[in-house]
CSV table of C-alpha atoms in Angstrom, one decimal:
chain,number,residue,atom,x,y,z
F,23,MET,CA,-26.3,3.2,-2.5
F,24,SER,CA,-24.5,3.9,-5.8
F,25,SER,CA,-21.4,6.1,-5.8
F,26,ASN,CA,-18.6,7.7,-7.8
F,27,ILE,CA,-15.2,6.4,-6.6
F,28,LEU,CA,-11.8,7.8,-7.2
F,29,ILE,CA,-8.7,5.6,-7.1
F,30,THR,CA,-5.4,7.5,-6.8
F,31,GLY,CA,-2.2,5.9,-7.6
F,32,ALA,CA,-4.3,4.0,-10.3
F,33,ALA,CA,-1.0,3.4,-12.6
F,34,GLY,CA,0.7,1.9,-9.5
F,35,TYR,CA,0.8,-1.7,-8.2
F,36,VAL,CA,-1.7,-1.5,-5.5
F,37,GLY,CA,-4.2,1.1,-7.0
F,38,GLY,CA,-4.0,-0.7,-10.5
F,39,SER,CA,-4.8,-4.0,-8.8
F,40,ILE,CA,-7.8,-2.4,-6.8
F,41,ILE,CA,-9.2,-1.1,-10.1
F,42,ALA,CA,-9.1,-4.4,-12.0
F,43,ASP,CA,-10.6,-6.4,-9.0
F,44,PHE,CA,-13.4,-3.6,-8.6
F,45,LEU,CA,-14.2,-3.6,-12.5
F,46,SER,CA,-14.1,-7.4,-12.4
F,47,SER,CA,-16.1,-7.9,-9.3
F,48,SER,CA,-19.7,-9.5,-9.2
F,49,SER,CA,-20.8,-7.4,-6.4
F,50,PRO,CA,-24.1,-5.6,-7.3
F,51,VAL,CA,-23.0,-2.4,-4.9
F,52,LEU,CA,-19.6,-2.2,-7.1
F,53,LYS,CA,-21.4,-2.7,-10.3
F,54,ARG,CA,-23.6,0.1,-9.6
F,55,SER,CA,-20.7,2.5,-8.8
F,56,ARG,CA,-18.7,4.4,-11.1
F,57,ILE,CA,-14.9,3.9,-10.9
F,58,THR,CA,-12.5,6.5,-11.8
F,59,ALA,CA,-8.7,6.2,-12.1
F,60,ALA,CA,-6.5,8.9,-11.2
F,61,VAL,CA,-3.1,9.2,-13.0
F,62,ARG,CA,-0.2,11.5,-13.5
F,63,SER,CA,1.0,11.2,-17.1
F,64,ASP,CA,-0.3,11.1,-20.7
F,65,GLU,CA,1.4,7.8,-21.2
F,66,GLN,CA,-0.5,6.4,-18.1
F,67,ALA,CA,-3.9,8.1,-19.1
F,68,LYS,CA,-3.6,6.5,-22.7
F,69,LEU,CA,-3.0,3.1,-21.6
F,70,LEU,CA,-5.9,2.9,-19.0
F,71,SER,CA,-8.1,4.6,-21.2
F,72,GLU,CA,-7.6,2.1,-24.1
F,73,SER,CA,-8.4,-0.5,-21.7
F,74,GLY,CA,-11.8,1.0,-21.2
F,75,ILE,CA,-11.2,2.5,-17.6
F,76,ASN,CA,-12.5,5.8,-16.8
F,77,VAL,CA,-9.5,7.9,-16.4
F,78,LEU,CA,-8.9,11.5,-14.7
F,79,GLN,CA,-5.4,12.9,-15.5
F,80,LEU,CA,-4.7,14.8,-12.3
F,81,ASP,CA,-1.9,16.7,-10.5
F,82,LEU,CA,-2.7,16.0,-6.9
F,83,THR,CA,-0.2,18.7,-5.6
F,84,ASP,CA,-2.6,21.2,-7.1
F,85,GLU,CA,-5.3,21.7,-4.8
F,86,LYS,CA,-7.7,23.9,-7.0
F,87,ALA,CA,-7.6,21.4,-9.6
F,88,VAL,CA,-8.1,18.6,-7.2
F,89,VAL,CA,-11.1,20.4,-5.6
F,90,GLU,CA,-12.6,21.3,-8.8
F,91,SER,CA,-12.3,17.9,-10.4
F,92,LEU,CA,-13.9,16.0,-7.4
F,93,VAL,CA,-16.9,18.2,-7.5
F,94,LYS,CA,-17.4,18.2,-11.3
F,95,HIS,CA,-17.1,14.3,-11.2
F,96,ASN,CA,-19.4,14.1,-7.9
F,97,ILE,CA,-16.7,12.0,-6.2
F,98,ASN,CA,-17.8,10.7,-2.8
F,99,ILE,CA,-15.5,7.9,-2.2
F,100,VAL,CA,-11.6,8.3,-2.3
F,101,ILE,CA,-9.3,5.4,-2.3
F,102,HIS,CA,-5.7,6.9,-2.0
F,103,THR,CA,-2.8,4.8,-3.0
F,104,ALA,CA,-0.5,7.5,-4.6
F,105,SER,CA,1.7,8.3,-1.4
F,106,SER,CA,1.7,7.6,2.1
F,107,LEU,CA,4.6,9.8,2.7
F,108,ASP,CA,3.2,13.2,1.4
F,109,PRO,CA,0.3,14.5,3.4
F,110,THR,CA,-0.6,17.4,0.9
F,111,LEU,CA,-1.9,15.1,-1.6
F,112,ALA,CA,-4.2,13.5,0.8
F,113,LEU,CA,-5.1,17.0,2.4
F,114,ASN,CA,-6.1,18.3,-1.4
F,115,LEU,CA,-8.3,15.3,-1.8
F,116,LEU,CA,-10.0,15.7,1.6
F,117,ALA,CA,-10.8,19.4,0.7
F,118,GLY,CA,-12.3,18.2,-2.6
F,119,LEU,CA,-14.5,15.6,-0.7
F,120,ALA,CA,-15.6,18.5,1.6
F,121,GLU,CA,-16.6,20.5,-1.3
F,122,GLN,CA,-18.4,17.7,-3.0
F,123,GLN,CA,-20.0,16.9,0.4
F,124,LYS,CA,-21.3,20.6,0.8
F,125,ALA,CA,-22.5,20.6,-2.9
F,126,SER,CA,-24.2,17.3,-2.9
F,127,GLY,CA,-25.4,16.9,0.6
F,128,SER,CA,-24.1,13.2,0.5
F,129,LYS,CA,-21.6,11.6,2.8
F,130,ALA,CA,-17.9,11.4,1.7
F,131,TYR,CA,-15.3,8.7,2.5
F,132,PHE,CA,-11.7,8.7,2.4
F,133,ILE,CA,-9.6,5.5,2.5
F,134,HIS,CA,-6.0,6.2,2.8
F,135,THR,CA,-3.0,3.7,2.2
F,136,SER,CA,-0.2,3.9,5.0
F,137,GLY,CA,2.8,1.5,5.7
F,138,LEU,CA,3.6,-1.0,8.2
F,139,SER,CA,6.9,0.7,8.8
F,140,ALA,CA,5.1,3.4,10.7
F,141,PHE,CA,4.5,0.6,13.3
F,142,CYS,CA,7.8,-0.8,13.8
F,143,PRO,CA,10.2,-0.3,16.7
F,144,LYS,CA,12.9,0.6,14.4
F,145,THR,CA,11.0,3.9,13.5
F,146,GLY,CA,10.4,4.8,17.1
F,147,TRP,CA,7.1,2.7,17.7
F,148,PRO,CA,6.9,1.4,21.3
F,149,GLN,CA,7.7,-2.2,22.0
F,150,GLY,CA,4.9,-4.7,22.6
F,151,VAL,CA,2.0,-6.2,21.0
F,152,MET,CA,-0.9,-4.1,20.2
F,153,LYS,CA,-4.3,-4.9,18.7
F,154,ASP,CA,-5.3,-2.7,15.8
F,155,SER,CA,-8.8,-2.3,17.8
F,156,GLY,CA,-6.6,-0.8,20.5
F,157,PRO,CA,-5.1,2.6,21.0
F,158,ILE,CA,-3.5,2.7,17.6
F,159,PHE,CA,-4.2,6.4,16.7
F,160,GLU,CA,-3.4,7.6,20.1
F,161,THR,CA,0.0,5.9,20.0
F,162,GLU,CA,0.7,7.2,16.5
F,163,LYS,CA,-0.2,10.7,17.7
F,164,GLN,CA,2.1,10.4,20.7
F,165,PHE,CA,5.0,9.3,18.3
F,166,ALA,CA,3.9,11.2,15.2
F,167,ASP,CA,6.9,13.6,14.9
F,168,SER,CA,9.5,10.8,14.9
F,169,PHE,CA,8.4,9.3,11.8
F,170,SER,CA,6.8,10.9,8.6
F,171,LEU,CA,4.3,8.1,7.9
F,172,ARG,CA,2.8,8.3,11.5
F,173,LYS,CA,2.6,12.3,11.1
F,174,THR,CA,0.7,11.8,7.9
F,175,ASP,CA,-1.7,9.3,9.2
F,176,VAL,CA,-2.6,11.6,12.2
F,177,THR,CA,-3.0,14.7,10.1
F,178,ILE,CA,-5.2,12.9,7.6
F,179,THR,CA,-7.3,11.2,10.6
F,180,GLU,CA,-7.7,14.5,12.3
F,181,THR,CA,-8.4,16.6,9.1
F,182,ALA,CA,-11.2,14.3,7.8
F,183,LYS,CA,-12.7,14.4,11.3
F,184,ALA,CA,-12.9,18.2,11.1
F,185,LEU,CA,-14.3,18.1,7.9
F,186,GLY,CA,-17.1,15.7,8.5
F,187,ILE,CA,-15.4,13.0,6.4
F,188,THR,CA,-15.5,9.2,7.5
F,189,SER,CA,-11.9,8.0,7.0
F,190,PHE,CA,-10.2,4.7,7.1
F,191,ILE,CA,-6.4,3.7,7.0
F,192,VAL,CA,-5.4,0.5,5.2
F,193,VAL,CA,-1.8,-0.8,6.4
F,194,PRO,CA,-0.3,-3.1,3.9
F,195,SER,CA,2.4,-5.3,5.1
F,196,THR,CA,5.0,-6.9,2.7
F,197,VAL,CA,3.0,-7.2,-0.4
F,198,TYR,CA,3.9,-10.0,-2.9
F,199,GLY,CA,2.4,-11.5,-6.2
F,200,LYS,CA,1.9,-10.2,-9.7
F,201,GLY,CA,-0.6,-7.3,-9.6
F,202,LYS,CA,-3.5,-7.0,-12.1
F,203,GLY,CA,-3.0,-3.4,-13.1
F,204,GLN,CA,-2.4,-2.2,-16.7
F,205,TRP,CA,0.6,0.0,-15.9
F,206,ASN,CA,2.7,-1.7,-13.1
F,207,GLN,CA,2.3,-5.1,-12.0
F,208,LEU,CA,5.4,-5.5,-9.7
F,209,SER,CA,5.4,-5.2,-6.0
F,210,VAL,CA,8.5,-3.4,-4.5
F,211,ILE,CA,10.1,-5.4,-1.7
F,212,PHE,CA,10.8,-8.7,-3.6
F,213,PRO,CA,11.7,-7.4,-7.1
F,214,ILE,CA,14.3,-5.1,-5.6
F,215,ALA,CA,15.5,-7.9,-3.6
F,216,VAL,CA,15.6,-10.3,-6.8
F,217,GLN,CA,17.1,-7.5,-9.0
F,218,ALA,CA,19.9,-6.7,-6.6
F,219,SER,CA,20.5,-10.5,-6.2
F,220,ILE,CA,21.0,-11.0,-10.0
F,221,LYS,CA,23.3,-7.9,-10.1
F,222,GLN,CA,25.3,-9.5,-7.2
F,223,LYS,CA,25.1,-13.2,-8.0
F,224,SER,CA,24.0,-13.9,-4.5
F,225,VAL,CA,21.2,-13.2,-2.1
F,226,SER,CA,22.1,-11.1,1.0
F,227,LYS,CA,20.4,-10.4,4.2
F,228,PHE,CA,20.8,-8.2,7.3
F,229,PRO,CA,22.8,-9.6,10.3
F,230,GLU,CA,19.7,-9.8,12.4
F,231,ASP,CA,16.9,-12.0,11.5
F,232,ARG,CA,13.4,-10.7,12.0
F,233,ASN,CA,9.8,-12.0,11.8
F,234,ILE,CA,8.1,-10.0,8.8
F,235,ALA,CA,4.4,-9.7,8.1
F,236,GLY,CA,3.0,-10.6,4.5
F,237,VAL,CA,-0.1,-10.3,2.3
F,238,HIS,CA,-0.7,-11.4,-1.1
F,239,ILE,CA,-1.9,-8.6,-3.6
F,240,SER,CA,-5.5,-10.4,-4.1
F,241,ASP,CA,-6.0,-10.5,-0.3
F,242,LEU,CA,-4.9,-6.9,-0.1
F,243,THR,CA,-7.4,-5.7,-2.7
F,244,GLU,CA,-10.0,-8.0,-1.0
F,245,LEU,CA,-9.7,-5.9,2.1
F,246,TYR,CA,-10.0,-2.4,0.3
F,247,GLY,CA,-13.1,-4.0,-1.4
F,248,LEU,CA,-14.7,-5.1,2.0
F,249,ILE,CA,-14.3,-1.7,3.3
F,250,VAL,CA,-15.9,0.0,0.0
F,251,LYS,CA,-18.8,-2.6,-0.2
F,252,LYS,CA,-19.7,-1.8,3.8
F,253,ILE,CA,-19.8,2.1,2.7
F,254,LEU,CA,-22.0,1.2,-0.3
F,255,GLN,CA,-24.3,-0.7,1.8
F,256,GLY,CA,-24.9,1.9,4.2
F,257,SER,CA,-22.6,0.9,6.9
F,258,GLY,CA,-19.7,3.0,6.4
F,259,ASP,CA,-20.1,4.9,9.7
F,260,THR,CA,-20.9,1.8,11.8
F,261,ILE,CA,-17.8,-0.1,11.1
F,262,PRO,CA,-14.5,1.0,12.7
F,263,ASN,CA,-13.4,4.5,11.3
F,264,GLY,CA,-11.7,7.6,12.2
F,265,THR,CA,-9.4,7.3,15.2
F,266,HIS,CA,-10.6,3.6,15.3
F,267,GLY,CA,-10.2,3.0,11.7
F,268,HIS,CA,-6.8,1.3,11.1
F,269,TYR,CA,-7.1,-1.8,9.2
F,270,PHE,CA,-3.8,-3.9,9.0
F,271,ALA,CA,-3.5,-6.2,6.0
F,272,ILE,CA,-1.4,-8.9,7.8
F,273,ALA,CA,-2.3,-12.3,6.4
F,274,HIS,CA,0.7,-14.1,8.0
F,275,GLU,CA,4.2,-13.9,9.3
F,276,MET,CA,7.4,-15.2,8.1
F,277,ALA,CA,11.2,-15.1,9.3
F,278,TRP,CA,13.1,-13.1,6.9
F,279,TRP,CA,16.0,-15.2,6.9
F,280,GLU,CA,14.0,-18.1,5.8
F,281,THR,CA,12.3,-16.4,3.4
F,282,LEU,CA,15.6,-15.1,1.9
F,283,GLY,CA,16.8,-18.7,1.7
F,284,ARG,CA,13.8,-19.9,-0.2
F,285,LEU,CA,14.4,-17.1,-2.6
F,286,ALA,CA,18.0,-17.9,-3.0
F,287,ALA,CA,17.1,-21.6,-3.8
F,288,ALA,CA,14.6,-20.5,-6.4
F,289,MET,CA,17.1,-18.1,-7.9
F,290,GLU,CA,20.0,-20.9,-7.8
F,291,ALA,CA,17.7,-23.4,-9.6
F,292,ARG,CA,17.6,-20.6,-12.4
F,293,GLY,CA,21.1,-20.2,-12.5
F,294,LEU,CA,20.5,-16.5,-11.4
F,295,VAL,CA,22.9,-16.7,-8.3
F,296,ALA,CA,25.8,-18.9,-7.5
F,297,SER,CA,24.5,-20.4,-4.4
F,298,SER,CA,21.3,-20.9,-2.4
F,299,GLU,CA,23.5,-19.9,0.7
F,300,THR,CA,22.5,-16.3,1.7
F,301,GLN,CA,25.3,-13.6,2.3
F,302,VAL,CA,25.4,-10.9,5.1
F,303,TRP,CA,25.6,-7.4,4.0
F,304,THR,CA,28.7,-5.8,5.1
F,305,SER,CA,26.9,-2.5,5.9
F,306,ASP,CA,23.9,-0.6,5.5
F,307,GLU,CA,25.7,1.4,2.9
F,308,ALA,CA,26.6,-1.8,0.9
F,309,ALA,CA,23.0,-2.8,0.9
F,310,ALA,CA,21.5,0.7,0.0
F,311,GLU,CA,24.0,0.7,-3.0
F,312,ALA,CA,23.0,-2.6,-4.3
F,313,THR,CA,19.3,-2.1,-3.8
F,314,GLY,CA,19.1,1.5,-4.8
F,315,VAL,CA,17.1,2.5,-1.5
F,316,PRO,CA,18.4,5.3,0.6
F,317,GLU,CA,20.7,4.2,3.2
F,318,VAL,CA,18.6,5.8,6.1
F,319,PHE,CA,15.7,3.8,5.0
F,320,VAL,CA,17.3,0.5,3.8
F,321,GLU,CA,16.9,-1.7,7.0
F,322,ILE,CA,13.6,-0.3,7.7
F,323,PHE,CA,12.4,-1.1,4.1
F,324,PHE,CA,13.7,-4.7,4.2
F,325,ASN,CA,14.0,-5.9,7.8
F,326,SER,CA,11.2,-4.4,9.8
F,327,SER,CA,8.8,-6.1,12.0
F,328,ALA,CA,5.7,-4.9,13.6
F,329,ASN,CA,3.9,-6.5,16.6
F,330,ILE,CA,0.0,-5.8,15.7
F,331,ILE,CA,-2.8,-8.2,16.1
F,332,VAL,CA,-5.2,-7.9,13.4
F,333,ASP,CA,-8.8,-7.4,14.7
F,334,ASN,CA,-10.4,-5.0,12.4
F,335,ALA,CA,-10.0,-6.6,9.2
F,336,PHE,CA,-11.2,-10.1,10.3
F,337,LYS,CA,-14.2,-8.4,12.1
F,338,LEU,CA,-15.1,-7.2,8.6
F,339,GLY,CA,-15.1,-10.5,7.3
F,340,TRP,CA,-11.5,-10.6,5.5
F,341,LYS,CA,-10.4,-14.1,4.7
F,342,PRO,CA,-6.8,-14.3,3.4
F,343,THR,CA,-6.3,-17.2,0.9
F,344,TRP,CA,-2.7,-17.0,0.9
F,345,ASP,CA,-0.5,-18.0,4.1
F,346,LYS,CA,3.3,-18.6,4.5
F,347,ALA,CA,3.1,-22.2,3.2
F,348,ARG,CA,1.3,-21.3,-0.1
F,349,PHE,CA,3.6,-18.3,-0.4
F,350,PHE,CA,7.0,-20.5,-0.1
F,351,GLU,CA,5.5,-23.0,-2.5
F,352,ASN,CA,5.3,-20.2,-5.1
F,353,ILE,CA,8.2,-18.0,-4.2
F,354,ASP,CA,9.6,-18.7,-7.7
F,355,ASP,CA,6.6,-16.2,-9.0
F,356,GLU,CA,8.5,-13.6,-7.7
F,357,VAL,CA,11.7,-14.2,-9.6
F,358,VAL,CA,9.6,-15.0,-12.9
F,359,SER,CA,7.7,-11.8,-12.5
F,360,VAL,CA,11.0,-9.9,-12.5
F,361,LEU,CA,12.3,-11.7,-15.5
F,362,GLU,CA,9.1,-11.2,-17.3
F,363,LEU,CA,8.5,-7.3,-16.5
F,364,GLY,CA,12.0,-6.0,-15.6
F,365,LYS,CA,12.1,-3.2,-13.2
F,366,ALA,CA,8.9,-2.0,-11.4
F,367,LYS,CA,7.1,1.3,-12.5
F,368,SER,CA,7.2,2.7,-9.1
F,369,SER,CA,7.7,6.2,-7.7
F,370,LEU,CA,8.0,4.8,-4.2
F,371,ILE,CA,12.0,4.8,-4.1
F,372,ASP,CA,11.9,8.3,-5.4
F,373,SER,CA,9.6,9.3,-2.6
F,374,LEU,CA,12.0,7.7,-0.2
F,375,PHE,CA,15.0,10.0,-1.5
F,376,LEU,CA,13.0,13.2,-1.3
F,377,ALA,CA,12.1,12.1,2.3
F,378,ALA,CA,15.8,11.2,3.3
F,379,LYS,CA,16.7,14.6,1.9
F,380,ASN,CA,14.1,16.4,3.9
């Protein structure tokens, strides 16, 4: 099965890296597919077009434009990485896939990108360990109203089912590593921590230590690739999907205090902080001011943990190549990336401020 695949957020860290991986893939089914990047601005469109990428400049908030574009370009697979907070964008894309499905008679698939904070006790997720092959959707629905990411996930899953579209939700954990995209190659968590530490001349942590889950960007894009290849091979409706279709990109866990200690040592060696000893934030307000993250989200953003056992991804054949030891050995790469690239070109923090306001 050859397909027309649209990747939203294509100028972003995750979306751009997915496109780069897909275009360089040796997979016969991916090679037969047409991959299109959806971007917002003229500047993004120009840069990606000059790199030989098929580009669609599209305002995802405009339902009419989205529907017309998906039908015109015969899009039957969407990988949505543009926003996990705003359901409107995903709903417009689903409307477009539904129209394309009607027009072509071919099956449509939607892969949404959520966030691990939706599954953390700090945001109202219940305590206790749960497999991703267990009642994840039912639990999300039960606690949907207490956190926007969960509400978005539930809305997407139910809408896709009603429209006859097969859906999947990929849940990245704390992503690290330099991306491969043309526009933004910086992740979010570690670059912000590095930038705040440079500004303060010290690395700071929250009073309570937690285990956080992590994944390298290359392992994350591999998971998206596995799902898409299953779809292209005709197995998209036989692998877990819909209300059973959560795929958690958790390669390993790491203690946040130990991780920040390693980061502090790497930064001290470069003369960027005064000491390899970490400090404790005096308040959430101080952490928010230093990092530029809204106070209501700052501890969730940097200090969330989720007790999820990965099952679905491993059953697909996902084999992460980065573990905690490899990450710690290469943690200086996070510092180097910030020194080389500066501030991430990401709209995520703007989205958090908007969510905080609402």
